[in-house]
PDB file of C-alpha atoms in Angstrom:
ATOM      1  CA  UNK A   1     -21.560  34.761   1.196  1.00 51.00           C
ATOM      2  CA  UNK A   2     -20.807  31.923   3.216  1.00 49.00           C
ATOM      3  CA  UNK A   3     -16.512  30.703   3.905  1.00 47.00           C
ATOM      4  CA  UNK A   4     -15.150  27.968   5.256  1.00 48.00           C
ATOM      5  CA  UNK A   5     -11.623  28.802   6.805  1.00 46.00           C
ATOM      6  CA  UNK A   6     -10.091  25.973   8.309  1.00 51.00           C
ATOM      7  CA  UNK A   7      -7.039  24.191   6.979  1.00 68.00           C
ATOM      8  CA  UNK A   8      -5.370  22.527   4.980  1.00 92.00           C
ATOM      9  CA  UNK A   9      -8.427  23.482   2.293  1.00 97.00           C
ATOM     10  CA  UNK A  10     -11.258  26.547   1.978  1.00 98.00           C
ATOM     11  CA  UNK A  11     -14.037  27.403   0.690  1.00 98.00           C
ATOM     12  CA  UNK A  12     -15.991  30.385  -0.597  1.00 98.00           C
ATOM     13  CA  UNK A  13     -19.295  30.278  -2.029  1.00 99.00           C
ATOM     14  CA  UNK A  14     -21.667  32.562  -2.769  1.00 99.00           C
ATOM     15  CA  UNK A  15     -25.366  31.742  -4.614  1.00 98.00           C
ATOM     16  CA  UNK A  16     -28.130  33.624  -5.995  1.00 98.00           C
ATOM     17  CA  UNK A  17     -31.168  33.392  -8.148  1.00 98.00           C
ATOM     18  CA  UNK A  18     -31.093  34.928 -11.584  1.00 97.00           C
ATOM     19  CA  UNK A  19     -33.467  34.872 -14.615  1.00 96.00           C
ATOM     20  CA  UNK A  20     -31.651  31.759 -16.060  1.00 92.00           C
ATOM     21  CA  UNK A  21     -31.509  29.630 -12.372  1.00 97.00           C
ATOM     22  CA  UNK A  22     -29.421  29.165  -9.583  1.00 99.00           C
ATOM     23  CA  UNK A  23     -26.421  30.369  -9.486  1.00 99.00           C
ATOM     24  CA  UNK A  24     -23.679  29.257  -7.398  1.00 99.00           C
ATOM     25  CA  UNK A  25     -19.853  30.500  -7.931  1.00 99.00           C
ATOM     26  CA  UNK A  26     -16.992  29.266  -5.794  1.00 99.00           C
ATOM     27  CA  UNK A  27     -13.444  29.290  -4.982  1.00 99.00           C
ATOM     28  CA  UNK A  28     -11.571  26.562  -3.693  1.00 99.00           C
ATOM     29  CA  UNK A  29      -8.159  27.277  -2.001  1.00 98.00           C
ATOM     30  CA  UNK A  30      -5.207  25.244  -0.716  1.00 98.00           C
ATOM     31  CA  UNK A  31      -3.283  26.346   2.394  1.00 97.00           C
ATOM     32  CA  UNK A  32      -1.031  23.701   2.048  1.00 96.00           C
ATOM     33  CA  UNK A  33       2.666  23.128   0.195  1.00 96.00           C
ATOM     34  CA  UNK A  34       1.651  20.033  -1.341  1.00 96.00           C
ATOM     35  CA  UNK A  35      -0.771  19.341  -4.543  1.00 97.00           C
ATOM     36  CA  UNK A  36      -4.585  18.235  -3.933  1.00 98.00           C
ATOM     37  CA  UNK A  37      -7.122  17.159  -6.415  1.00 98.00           C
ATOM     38  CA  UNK A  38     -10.448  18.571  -5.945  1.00 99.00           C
ATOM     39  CA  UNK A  39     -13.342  16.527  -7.613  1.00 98.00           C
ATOM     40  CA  UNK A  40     -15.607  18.941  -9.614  1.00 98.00           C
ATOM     41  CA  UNK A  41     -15.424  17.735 -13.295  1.00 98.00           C
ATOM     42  CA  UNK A  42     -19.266  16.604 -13.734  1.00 97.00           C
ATOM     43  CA  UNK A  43     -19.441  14.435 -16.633  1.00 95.00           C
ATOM     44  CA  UNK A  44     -22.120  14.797 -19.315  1.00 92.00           C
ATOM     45  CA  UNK A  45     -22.828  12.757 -22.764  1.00 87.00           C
ATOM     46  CA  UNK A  46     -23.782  13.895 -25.840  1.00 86.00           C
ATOM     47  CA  UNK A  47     -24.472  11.127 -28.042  1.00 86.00           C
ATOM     48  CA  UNK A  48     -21.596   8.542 -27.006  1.00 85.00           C
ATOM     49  CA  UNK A  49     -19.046  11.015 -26.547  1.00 86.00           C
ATOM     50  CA  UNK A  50     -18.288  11.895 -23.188  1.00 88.00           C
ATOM     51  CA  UNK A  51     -17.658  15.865 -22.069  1.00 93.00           C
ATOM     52  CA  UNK A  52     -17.366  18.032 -19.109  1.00 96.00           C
ATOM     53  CA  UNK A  53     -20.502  19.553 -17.828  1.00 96.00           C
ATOM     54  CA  UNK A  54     -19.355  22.815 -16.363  1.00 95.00           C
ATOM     55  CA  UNK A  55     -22.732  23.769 -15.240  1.00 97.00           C
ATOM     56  CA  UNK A  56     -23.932  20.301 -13.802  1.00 98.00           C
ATOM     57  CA  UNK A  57     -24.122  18.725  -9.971  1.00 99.00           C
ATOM     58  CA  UNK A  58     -26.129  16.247  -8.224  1.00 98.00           C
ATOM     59  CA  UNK A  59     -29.051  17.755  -6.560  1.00 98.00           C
ATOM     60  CA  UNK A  60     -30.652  15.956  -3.662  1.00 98.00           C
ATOM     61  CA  UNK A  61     -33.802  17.736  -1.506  1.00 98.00           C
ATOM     62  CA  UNK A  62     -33.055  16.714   2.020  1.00 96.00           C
ATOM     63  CA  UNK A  63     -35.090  17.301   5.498  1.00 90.00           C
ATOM     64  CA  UNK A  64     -38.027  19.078   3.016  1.00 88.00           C
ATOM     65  CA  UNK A  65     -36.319  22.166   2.778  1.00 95.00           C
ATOM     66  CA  UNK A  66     -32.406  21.824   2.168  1.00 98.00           C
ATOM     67  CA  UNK A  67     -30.979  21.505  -1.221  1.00 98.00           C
ATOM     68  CA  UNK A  68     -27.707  19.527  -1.578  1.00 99.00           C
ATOM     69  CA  UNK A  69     -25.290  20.315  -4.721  1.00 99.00           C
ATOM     70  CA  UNK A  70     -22.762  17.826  -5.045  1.00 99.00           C
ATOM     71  CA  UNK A  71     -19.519  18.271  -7.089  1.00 99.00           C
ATOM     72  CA  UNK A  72     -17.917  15.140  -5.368  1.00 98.00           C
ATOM     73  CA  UNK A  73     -17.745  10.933  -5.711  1.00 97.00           C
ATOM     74  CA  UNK A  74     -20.653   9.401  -4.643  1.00 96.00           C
ATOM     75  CA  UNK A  75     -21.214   5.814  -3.564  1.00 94.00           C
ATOM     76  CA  UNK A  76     -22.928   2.920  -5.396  1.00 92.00           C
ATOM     77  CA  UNK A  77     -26.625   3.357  -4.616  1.00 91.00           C
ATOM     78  CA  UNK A  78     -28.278   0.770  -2.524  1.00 90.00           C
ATOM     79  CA  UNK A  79     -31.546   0.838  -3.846  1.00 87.00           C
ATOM     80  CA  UNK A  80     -31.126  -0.074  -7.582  1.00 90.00           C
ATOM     81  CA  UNK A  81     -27.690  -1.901  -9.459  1.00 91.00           C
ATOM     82  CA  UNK A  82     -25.673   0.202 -11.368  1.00 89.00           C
ATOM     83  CA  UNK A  83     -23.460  -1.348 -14.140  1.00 87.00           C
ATOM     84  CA  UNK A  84     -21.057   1.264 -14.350  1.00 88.00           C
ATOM     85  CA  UNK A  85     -20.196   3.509 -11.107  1.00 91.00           C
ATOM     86  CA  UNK A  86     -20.053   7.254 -12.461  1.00 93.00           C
ATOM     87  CA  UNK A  87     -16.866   9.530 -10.526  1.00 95.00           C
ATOM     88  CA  UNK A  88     -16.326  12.872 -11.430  1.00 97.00           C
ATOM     89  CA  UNK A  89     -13.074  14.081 -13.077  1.00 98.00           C
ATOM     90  CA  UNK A  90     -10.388  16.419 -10.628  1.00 98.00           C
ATOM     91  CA  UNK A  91      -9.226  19.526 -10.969  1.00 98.00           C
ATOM     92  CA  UNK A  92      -5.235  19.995  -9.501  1.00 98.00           C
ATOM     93  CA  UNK A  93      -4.990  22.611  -7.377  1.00 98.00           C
ATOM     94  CA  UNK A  94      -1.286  23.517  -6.644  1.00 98.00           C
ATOM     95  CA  UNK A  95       0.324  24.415  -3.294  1.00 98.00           C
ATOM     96  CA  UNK A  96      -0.704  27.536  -1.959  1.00 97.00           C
ATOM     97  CA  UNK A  97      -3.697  27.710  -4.905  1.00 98.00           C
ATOM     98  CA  UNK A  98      -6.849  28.626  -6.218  1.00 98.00           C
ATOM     99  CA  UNK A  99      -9.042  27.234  -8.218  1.00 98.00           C
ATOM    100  CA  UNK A 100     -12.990  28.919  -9.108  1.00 99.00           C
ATOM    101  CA  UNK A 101     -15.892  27.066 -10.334  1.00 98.00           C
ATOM    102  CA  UNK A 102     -19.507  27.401 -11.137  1.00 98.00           C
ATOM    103  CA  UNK A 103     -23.109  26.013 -10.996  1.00 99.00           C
ATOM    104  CA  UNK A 104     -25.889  26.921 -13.415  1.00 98.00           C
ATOM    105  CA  UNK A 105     -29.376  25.058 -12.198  1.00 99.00           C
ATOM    106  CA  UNK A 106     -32.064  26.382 -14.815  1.00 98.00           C
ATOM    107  CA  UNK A 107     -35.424  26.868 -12.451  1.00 97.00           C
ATOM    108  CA  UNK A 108     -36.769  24.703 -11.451  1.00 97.00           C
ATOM    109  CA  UNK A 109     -34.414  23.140 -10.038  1.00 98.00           C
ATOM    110  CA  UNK A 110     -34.522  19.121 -10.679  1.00 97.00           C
ATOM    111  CA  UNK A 111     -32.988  16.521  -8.542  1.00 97.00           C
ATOM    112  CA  UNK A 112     -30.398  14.759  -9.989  1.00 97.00           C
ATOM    113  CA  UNK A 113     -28.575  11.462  -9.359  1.00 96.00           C
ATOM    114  CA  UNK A 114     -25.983   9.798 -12.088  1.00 94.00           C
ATOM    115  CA  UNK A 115     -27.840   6.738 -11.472  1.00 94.00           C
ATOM    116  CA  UNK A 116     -31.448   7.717 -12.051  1.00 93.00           C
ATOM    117  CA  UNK A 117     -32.915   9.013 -14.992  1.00 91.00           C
ATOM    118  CA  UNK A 118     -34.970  12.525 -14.544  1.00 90.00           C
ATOM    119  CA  UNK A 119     -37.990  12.389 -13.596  1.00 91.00           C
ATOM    120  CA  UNK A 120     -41.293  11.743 -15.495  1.00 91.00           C
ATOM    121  CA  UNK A 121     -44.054  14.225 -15.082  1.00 92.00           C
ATOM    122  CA  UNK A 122     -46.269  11.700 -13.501  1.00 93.00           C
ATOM    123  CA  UNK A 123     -43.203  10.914 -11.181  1.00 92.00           C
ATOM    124  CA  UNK A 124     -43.048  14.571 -10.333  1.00 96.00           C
ATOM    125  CA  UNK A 125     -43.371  16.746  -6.773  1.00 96.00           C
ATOM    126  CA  UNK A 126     -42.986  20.147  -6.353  1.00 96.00           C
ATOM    127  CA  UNK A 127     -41.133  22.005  -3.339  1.00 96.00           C
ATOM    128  CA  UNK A 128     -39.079  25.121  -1.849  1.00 97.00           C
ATOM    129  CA  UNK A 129     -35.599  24.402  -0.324  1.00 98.00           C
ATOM    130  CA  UNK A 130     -34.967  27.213   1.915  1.00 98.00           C
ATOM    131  CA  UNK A 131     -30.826  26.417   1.983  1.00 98.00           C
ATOM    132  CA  UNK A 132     -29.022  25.278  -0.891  1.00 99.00           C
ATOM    133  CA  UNK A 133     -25.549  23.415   1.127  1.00 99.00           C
ATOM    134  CA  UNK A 134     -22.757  23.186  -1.890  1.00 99.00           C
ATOM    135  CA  UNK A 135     -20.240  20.211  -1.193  1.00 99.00           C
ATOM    136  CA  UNK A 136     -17.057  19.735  -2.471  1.00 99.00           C
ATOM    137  CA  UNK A 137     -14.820  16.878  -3.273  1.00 98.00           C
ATOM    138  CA  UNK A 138     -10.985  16.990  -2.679  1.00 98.00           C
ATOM    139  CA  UNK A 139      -8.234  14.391  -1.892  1.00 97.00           C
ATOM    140  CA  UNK A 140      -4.319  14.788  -1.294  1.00 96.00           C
ATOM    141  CA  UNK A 141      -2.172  12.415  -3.520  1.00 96.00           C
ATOM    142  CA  UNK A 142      -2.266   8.889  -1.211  1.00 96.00           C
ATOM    143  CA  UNK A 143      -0.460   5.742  -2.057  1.00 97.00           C
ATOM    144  CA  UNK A 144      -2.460   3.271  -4.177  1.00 97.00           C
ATOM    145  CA  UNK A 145      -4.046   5.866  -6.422  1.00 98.00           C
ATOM    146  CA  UNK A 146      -3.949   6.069 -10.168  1.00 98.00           C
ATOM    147  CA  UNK A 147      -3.761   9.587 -11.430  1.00 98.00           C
ATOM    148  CA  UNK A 148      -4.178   9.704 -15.208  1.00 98.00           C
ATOM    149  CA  UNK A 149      -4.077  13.028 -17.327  1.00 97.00           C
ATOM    150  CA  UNK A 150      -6.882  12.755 -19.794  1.00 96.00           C
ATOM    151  CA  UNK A 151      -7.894  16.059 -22.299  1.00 95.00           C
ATOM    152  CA  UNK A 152     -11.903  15.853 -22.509  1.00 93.00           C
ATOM    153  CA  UNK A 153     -13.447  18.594 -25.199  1.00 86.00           C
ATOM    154  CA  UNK A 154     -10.416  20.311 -25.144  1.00 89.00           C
ATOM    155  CA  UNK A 155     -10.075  20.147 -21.137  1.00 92.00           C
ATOM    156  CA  UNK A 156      -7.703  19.195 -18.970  1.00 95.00           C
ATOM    157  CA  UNK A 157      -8.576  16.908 -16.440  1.00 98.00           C
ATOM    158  CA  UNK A 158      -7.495  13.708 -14.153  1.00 98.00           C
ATOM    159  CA  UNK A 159      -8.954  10.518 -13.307  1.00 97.00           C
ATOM    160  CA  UNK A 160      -8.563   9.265 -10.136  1.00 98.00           C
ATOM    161  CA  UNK A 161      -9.188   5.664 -10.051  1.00 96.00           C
ATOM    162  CA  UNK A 162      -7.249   2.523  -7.612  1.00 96.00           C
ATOM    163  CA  UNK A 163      -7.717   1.592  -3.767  1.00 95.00           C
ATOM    164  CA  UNK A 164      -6.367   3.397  -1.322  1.00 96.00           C
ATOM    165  CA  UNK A 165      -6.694   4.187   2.753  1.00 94.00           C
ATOM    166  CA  UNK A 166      -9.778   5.990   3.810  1.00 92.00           C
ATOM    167  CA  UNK A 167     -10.843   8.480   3.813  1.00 95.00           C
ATOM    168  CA  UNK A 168     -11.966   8.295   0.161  1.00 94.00           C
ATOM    169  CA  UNK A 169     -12.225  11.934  -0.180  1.00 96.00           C
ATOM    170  CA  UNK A 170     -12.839  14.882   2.231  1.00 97.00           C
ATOM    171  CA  UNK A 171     -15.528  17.560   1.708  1.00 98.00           C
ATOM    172  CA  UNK A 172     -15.702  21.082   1.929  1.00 98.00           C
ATOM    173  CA  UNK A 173     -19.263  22.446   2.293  1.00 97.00           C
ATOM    174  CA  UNK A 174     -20.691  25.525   2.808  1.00 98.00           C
ATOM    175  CA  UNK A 175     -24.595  26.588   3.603  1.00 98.00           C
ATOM    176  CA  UNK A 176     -25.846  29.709   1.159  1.00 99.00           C
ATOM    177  CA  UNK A 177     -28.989  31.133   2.295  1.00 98.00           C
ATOM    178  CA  UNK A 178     -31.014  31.053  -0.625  1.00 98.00           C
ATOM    179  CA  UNK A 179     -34.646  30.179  -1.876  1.00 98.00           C
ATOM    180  CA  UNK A 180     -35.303  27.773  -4.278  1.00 97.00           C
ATOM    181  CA  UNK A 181     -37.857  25.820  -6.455  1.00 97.00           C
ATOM    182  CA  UNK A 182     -37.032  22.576  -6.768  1.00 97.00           C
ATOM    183  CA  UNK A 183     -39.041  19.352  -8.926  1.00 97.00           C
ATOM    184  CA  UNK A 184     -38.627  15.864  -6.870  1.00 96.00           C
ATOM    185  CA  UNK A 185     -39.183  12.685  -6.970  1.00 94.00           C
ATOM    186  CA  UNK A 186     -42.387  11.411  -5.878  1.00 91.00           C
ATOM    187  CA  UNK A 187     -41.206   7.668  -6.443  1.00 83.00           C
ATOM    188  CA  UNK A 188     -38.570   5.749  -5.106  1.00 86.00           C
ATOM    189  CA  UNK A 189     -34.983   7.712  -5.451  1.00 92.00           C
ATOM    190  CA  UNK A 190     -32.069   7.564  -3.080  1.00 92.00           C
ATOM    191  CA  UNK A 191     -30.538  10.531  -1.855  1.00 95.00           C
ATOM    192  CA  UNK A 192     -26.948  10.207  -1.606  1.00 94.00           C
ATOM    193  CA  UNK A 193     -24.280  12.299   0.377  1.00 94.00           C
ATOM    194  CA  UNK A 194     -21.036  12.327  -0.670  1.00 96.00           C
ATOM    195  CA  UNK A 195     -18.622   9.293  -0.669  1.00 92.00           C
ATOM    196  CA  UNK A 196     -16.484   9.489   2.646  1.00 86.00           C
TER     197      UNK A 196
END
């Protein structure tokens, strides 16, 4: 188990492989008397319908053997246009709160970027990450931002949308010592971090 102490926000994360995938389970808490909004809604579609994917993150491999899972905005890529940017719905997390969530990555695990679609099998590599580092996405309430309440499959969630002074978002992260088999992309494919 990995934690990350310092204030005003913390994390705890633990991961382990199972027979289903990766499994990562956190807790995200706020030290603070104030609301935050923590950014781990992944969206999913079925059809045209949009839903929450409780399971989902972006996966990135990173320096051959670290595995980044993202629950958190990302920016526009550079490589490739985008017509529609893709941000994750928030969570609130109340003064002095908790909030859990969890990742389910079936094995392999396959990198995954909102703005790319998965890989081909001609487009495929294989690898081992030796780390798996879980980031986080989680912003106080700033002036300029648009907070709408919006119920997706029966969830409640909140958009975050509007222009507001940086930093975009802080990020909690945590490194879980874990092995992993992960399938990546042999072609082009940009490897984002989160957006700051």
């Amino acid at each position: 188990m990995s934690e990350q102490t310092s204030n005003p926000i913390s994390l705890k994360a633990t991961a382990k492989n199972t027979t289903a995938g990766l499994l990562i389970e956190y807790t995200v808490e706020n030290h603070t008397d104030q609301e935050q909004y923590v950014w781990d809604r992944m969206i999913k579609y079925e059809g045209n319908e949009q839903k929450i994917d409780d399971d989902g993150a972006y996966v990135f491999l990173v320096d051959s053997n670290v595995l980044n899972v993202i629950r958190a905005d990302l920016p526009l890529p550079q490589a490739i246009d985008v017509a529609r940017k893709e941000i994750p719905f928030a969570r609130l997390l109340p003064p002095q709160g908790k909030l859990v969530g969890t990742v389910k990555l079936p094995h392999p695990v396959v990198e995954m970027s909102p703005y790319y679609a998965p890989p081909k099998e001609e487009q495929q590599a294989k690898a081992t990450a030796s780390e798996v580092v879980l980031m986080i996405g989680w912003t106080p309430t700033k002036p300029g931002m648009k907070i709408s309440e919006r119920t997706i499959g029966g969830k409640k969630v909140f958009a975050i949308r509007g222009a507001w002074a940086g930093p975009y978002q802080e990020v909690l992260q945590e490194r879980l010592m874990v092995s992993v088999d992960v399938i990546t992309y042999k072609d082009d494919f940009e490897r984002q971090t989160p957006l700051r």
